[in-house]
């Protein structure tokens, strides 16, 4: 009895033989295999969590970069629109000046073909 108590306290299997011992050994082996499988599955789950986290972070970084790029494109577009508007006004001013300077030298049929000429002569 004392030997059994010492073995139990040390976590050792009791000395026994027969069908019950064989069944216990089989179940212990099965338990060990299931514990190993559970450990492997836990490691796999943790790896998948890390992968999902990294993928999520990469996606958010990509979205942020695309947003910044969109803002930069928007600024470029506004700048180009302002430049185009300024150039258009300058061209119109030059056209009006040229028409007013040369309108007396043009034939009527030539003046009619010039855009904006009718407004100046009108």
PDB file of C-alpha atoms in Angstrom:
ATOM      1  CA  UNK A   1       0.000   0.000   0.000  1.00  0.00           C
ATOM      2  CA  UNK A   2       2.846   2.352   0.877  1.00  0.00           C
ATOM      3  CA  UNK A   3       4.493   1.660  -2.475  1.00  0.00           C
ATOM      4  CA  UNK A   4       1.265   2.491  -4.291  1.00  0.00           C
ATOM      5  CA  UNK A   5       0.926   5.741  -2.313  1.00  0.00           C
ATOM      6  CA  UNK A   6       4.521   6.775  -3.129  1.00  0.00           C
ATOM      7  CA  UNK A   7       4.047   5.961  -6.818  1.00  0.00           C
ATOM      8  CA  UNK A   8       0.777   7.937  -6.843  1.00  0.00           C
ATOM      9  CA  UNK A   9       2.423  10.949  -5.183  1.00  0.00           C
ATOM     10  CA  UNK A  10       5.268  10.863  -7.735  1.00  0.00           C
ATOM     11  CA  UNK A  11       2.742  10.620 -10.578  1.00  0.00           C
ATOM     12  CA  UNK A  12       3.833   7.149 -11.588  1.00  0.00           C
ATOM     13  CA  UNK A  13       1.476   4.468 -12.783  1.00  0.00           C
ATOM     14  CA  UNK A  14       0.666   1.801 -10.220  1.00  0.00           C
ATOM     15  CA  UNK A  15       2.151  -1.605 -10.664  1.00  0.00           C
ATOM     16  CA  UNK A  16      -0.590  -3.745 -12.049  1.00  0.00           C
ATOM     17  CA  UNK A  17      -1.058  -6.360 -14.654  1.00  0.00           C
ATOM     18  CA  UNK A  18      -3.881  -7.875 -16.539  1.00  0.00           C
ATOM     19  CA  UNK A  19      -6.597  -6.506 -18.832  1.00  0.00           C
ATOM     20  CA  UNK A  20      -7.229  -3.373 -16.768  1.00  0.00           C
ATOM     21  CA  UNK A  21      -3.560  -2.382 -16.983  1.00  0.00           C
ATOM     22  CA  UNK A  22      -3.553  -2.929 -20.736  1.00  0.00           C
ATOM     23  CA  UNK A  23      -6.700  -0.824 -21.124  1.00  0.00           C
ATOM     24  CA  UNK A  24      -5.188   1.937 -18.978  1.00  0.00           C
ATOM     25  CA  UNK A  25      -1.975   1.921 -21.008  1.00  0.00           C
ATOM     26  CA  UNK A  26      -3.951   2.029 -24.263  1.00  0.00           C
ATOM     27  CA  UNK A  27      -6.040   4.943 -23.007  1.00  0.00           C
ATOM     28  CA  UNK A  28      -2.935   6.774 -21.783  1.00  0.00           C
ATOM     29  CA  UNK A  29      -1.331   6.365 -25.194  1.00  0.00           C
ATOM     30  CA  UNK A  30      -4.530   7.593 -26.855  1.00  0.00           C
ATOM     31  CA  UNK A  31      -4.647  10.552 -24.463  1.00  0.00           C
ATOM     32  CA  UNK A  32      -1.015  11.392 -25.264  1.00  0.00           C
ATOM     33  CA  UNK A  33      -1.724  11.270 -28.990  1.00  0.00           C
ATOM     34  CA  UNK A  34      -4.801  13.493 -28.577  1.00  0.00           C
ATOM     35  CA  UNK A  35      -2.841  15.957 -26.453  1.00  0.00           C
ATOM     36  CA  UNK A  36      -0.132  16.107 -29.099  1.00  0.00           C
ATOM     37  CA  UNK A  37      -2.736  16.658 -31.820  1.00  0.00           C
ATOM     38  CA  UNK A  38      -4.393  19.399 -29.727  1.00  0.00           C
ATOM     39  CA  UNK A  39      -1.019  21.099 -29.298  1.00  0.00           C
ATOM     40  CA  UNK A  40      -0.388  20.964 -33.046  1.00  0.00           C
ATOM     41  CA  UNK A  41      -3.851  22.381 -33.738  1.00  0.00           C
ATOM     42  CA  UNK A  42      -3.290  25.176 -31.215  1.00  0.00           C
ATOM     43  CA  UNK A  43       0.011  26.089 -32.900  1.00  0.00           C
ATOM     44  CA  UNK A  44      -1.686  26.034 -36.299  1.00  0.00           C
ATOM     45  CA  UNK A  45      -4.504  28.269 -35.006  1.00  0.00           C
ATOM     46  CA  UNK A  46      -1.978  30.741 -33.588  1.00  0.00           C
ATOM     47  CA  UNK A  47      -0.103  30.779 -36.913  1.00  0.00           C
ATOM     48  CA  UNK A  48      -3.355  31.433 -38.760  1.00  0.00           C
ATOM     49  CA  UNK A  49      -4.236  34.267 -36.339  1.00  0.00           C
ATOM     50  CA  UNK A  50      -0.861  35.851 -37.047  1.00  0.00           C
ATOM     51  CA  UNK A  51      -1.347  35.477 -40.804  1.00  0.00           C
ATOM     52  CA  UNK A  52      -4.807  37.045 -40.646  1.00  0.00           C
ATOM     53  CA  UNK A  53      -3.475  39.882 -38.530  1.00  0.00           C
ATOM     54  CA  UNK A  54      -0.631  40.536 -40.988  1.00  0.00           C
ATOM     55  CA  UNK A  55      -2.993  40.369 -43.961  1.00  0.00           C
ATOM     56  CA  UNK A  56      -5.391  42.795 -42.260  1.00  0.00           C
ATOM     57  CA  UNK A  57      -2.524  45.182 -41.482  1.00  0.00           C
ATOM     58  CA  UNK A  58      -1.233  44.972 -45.065  1.00  0.00           C
ATOM     59  CA  UNK A  59      -4.722  45.684 -46.383  1.00  0.00           C
ATOM     60  CA  UNK A  60      -5.110  48.738 -44.139  1.00  0.00           C
ATOM     61  CA  UNK A  61      -1.671  49.999 -45.146  1.00  0.00           C
ATOM     62  CA  UNK A  62      -2.602  49.575 -48.809  1.00  0.00           C
ATOM     63  CA  UNK A  63      -5.857  51.458 -48.297  1.00  0.00           C
ATOM     64  CA  UNK A  64      -4.036  54.268 -46.518  1.00  0.00           C
ATOM     65  CA  UNK A  65      -1.469  54.509 -49.334  1.00  0.00           C
ATOM     66  CA  UNK A  66      -4.207  54.543 -51.948  1.00  0.00           C
ATOM     67  CA  UNK A  67      -5.988  57.317 -50.031  1.00  0.00           C
ATOM     68  CA  UNK A  68      -2.819  59.370 -49.854  1.00  0.00           C
ATOM     69  CA  UNK A  69      -2.192  58.788 -53.554  1.00  0.00           C
ATOM     70  CA  UNK A  70      -5.763  59.843 -54.340  1.00  0.00           C
ATOM     71  CA  UNK A  71      -5.305  63.038 -52.344  1.00  0.00           C
ATOM     72  CA  UNK A  72      -2.049  63.778 -54.176  1.00  0.00           C
ATOM     73  CA  UNK A  73      -3.772  63.222 -57.531  1.00  0.00           C
ATOM     74  CA  UNK A  74      -6.622  65.493 -56.449  1.00  0.00           C
ATOM     75  CA  UNK A  75      -4.151  68.260 -55.542  1.00  0.00           C
ATOM     76  CA  UNK A  76      -2.360  67.829 -58.877  1.00  0.00           C
ATOM     77  CA  UNK A  77      -5.678  68.012 -60.720  1.00  0.00           C
ATOM     78  CA  UNK A  78      -6.711  71.204 -58.916  1.00  0.00           C
ATOM     79  CA  UNK A  79      -3.327  72.781 -59.625  1.00  0.00           C
ATOM     80  CA  UNK A  80      -3.560  71.814 -63.318  1.00  0.00           C
ATOM     81  CA  UNK A  81      -7.134  73.122 -63.550  1.00  0.00           C
ATOM     82  CA  UNK A  82      -6.045  76.484 -62.113  1.00  0.00           C
ATOM     83  CA  UNK A  83      -3.116  76.626 -64.544  1.00  0.00           C
ATOM     84  CA  UNK A  84      -5.422  75.794 -67.463  1.00  0.00           C
ATOM     85  CA  UNK A  85      -7.922  78.438 -66.383  1.00  0.00           C
ATOM     86  CA  UNK A  86      -5.127  81.017 -66.163  1.00  0.00           C
ATOM     87  CA  UNK A  87      -3.759  80.081 -69.582  1.00  0.00           C
ATOM     88  CA  UNK A  88      -7.250  80.155 -71.105  1.00  0.00           C
ATOM     89  CA  UNK A  89      -7.814  83.672 -69.766  1.00  0.00           C
ATOM     90  CA  UNK A  90      -4.450  84.754 -71.122  1.00  0.00           C
ATOM     91  CA  UNK A  91      -5.222  83.313 -74.565  1.00  0.00           C
ATOM     92  CA  UNK A  92      -8.618  85.036 -74.612  1.00  0.00           C
ATOM     93  CA  UNK A  93      -7.002  88.359 -73.674  1.00  0.00           C
ATOM     94  CA  UNK A  94      -4.396  87.945 -76.413  1.00  0.00           C
ATOM     95  CA  UNK A  95      -7.113  87.032 -78.940  1.00  0.00           C
ATOM     96  CA  UNK A  96      -9.159  90.113 -78.048  1.00  0.00           C
ATOM     97  CA  UNK A  97      -6.078  92.312 -78.308  1.00  0.00           C
ATOM     98  CA  UNK A  98      -5.111  90.840 -81.690  1.00  0.00           C
ATOM     99  CA  UNK A  99      -8.649  91.237 -83.032  1.00  0.00           C
ATOM    100  CA  UNK A 100      -8.873  94.822 -81.841  1.00  0.00           C
ATOM    101  CA  UNK A 101      -5.463  95.653 -83.366  1.00  0.00           C
ATOM    102  CA  UNK A 102      -6.025  93.962 -86.710  1.00  0.00           C
ATOM    103  CA  UNK A 103      -9.776  94.114 -87.167  1.00  0.00           C
ATOM    104  CA  UNK A 104      -9.587  97.214 -89.395  1.00  0.00           C
ATOM    105  CA  UNK A 105      -7.199  95.409 -91.766  1.00  0.00           C
ATOM    106  CA  UNK A 106      -9.429  92.340 -92.129  1.00  0.00           C
ATOM    107  CA  UNK A 107     -11.949  91.823 -94.847  1.00  0.00           C
ATOM    108  CA  UNK A 108     -15.521  91.362 -93.547  1.00  0.00           C
ATOM    109  CA  UNK A 109     -15.542  87.698 -94.506  1.00  0.00           C
ATOM    110  CA  UNK A 110     -12.271  87.187 -92.574  1.00  0.00           C
ATOM    111  CA  UNK A 111     -13.592  88.947 -89.499  1.00  0.00           C
ATOM    112  CA  UNK A 112     -16.702  86.728 -89.473  1.00  0.00           C
ATOM    113  CA  UNK A 113     -14.509  83.605 -89.356  1.00  0.00           C
ATOM    114  CA  UNK A 114     -12.646  84.719 -86.247  1.00  0.00           C
ATOM    115  CA  UNK A 115     -14.149  83.511 -83.000  1.00  0.00           C
ATOM    116  CA  UNK A 116     -15.117  86.442 -80.826  1.00  0.00           C
ATOM    117  CA  UNK A 117     -14.647  88.954 -83.676  1.00  0.00           C
ATOM    118  CA  UNK A 118     -18.376  89.617 -83.911  1.00  0.00           C
ATOM    119  CA  UNK A 119     -18.459  90.572 -80.266  1.00  0.00           C
ATOM    120  CA  UNK A 120     -15.666  93.111 -80.638  1.00  0.00           C
ATOM    121  CA  UNK A 121     -17.062  94.674 -83.833  1.00  0.00           C
ATOM    122  CA  UNK A 122     -20.683  94.341 -82.760  1.00  0.00           C
TER     123      UNK A 122
END
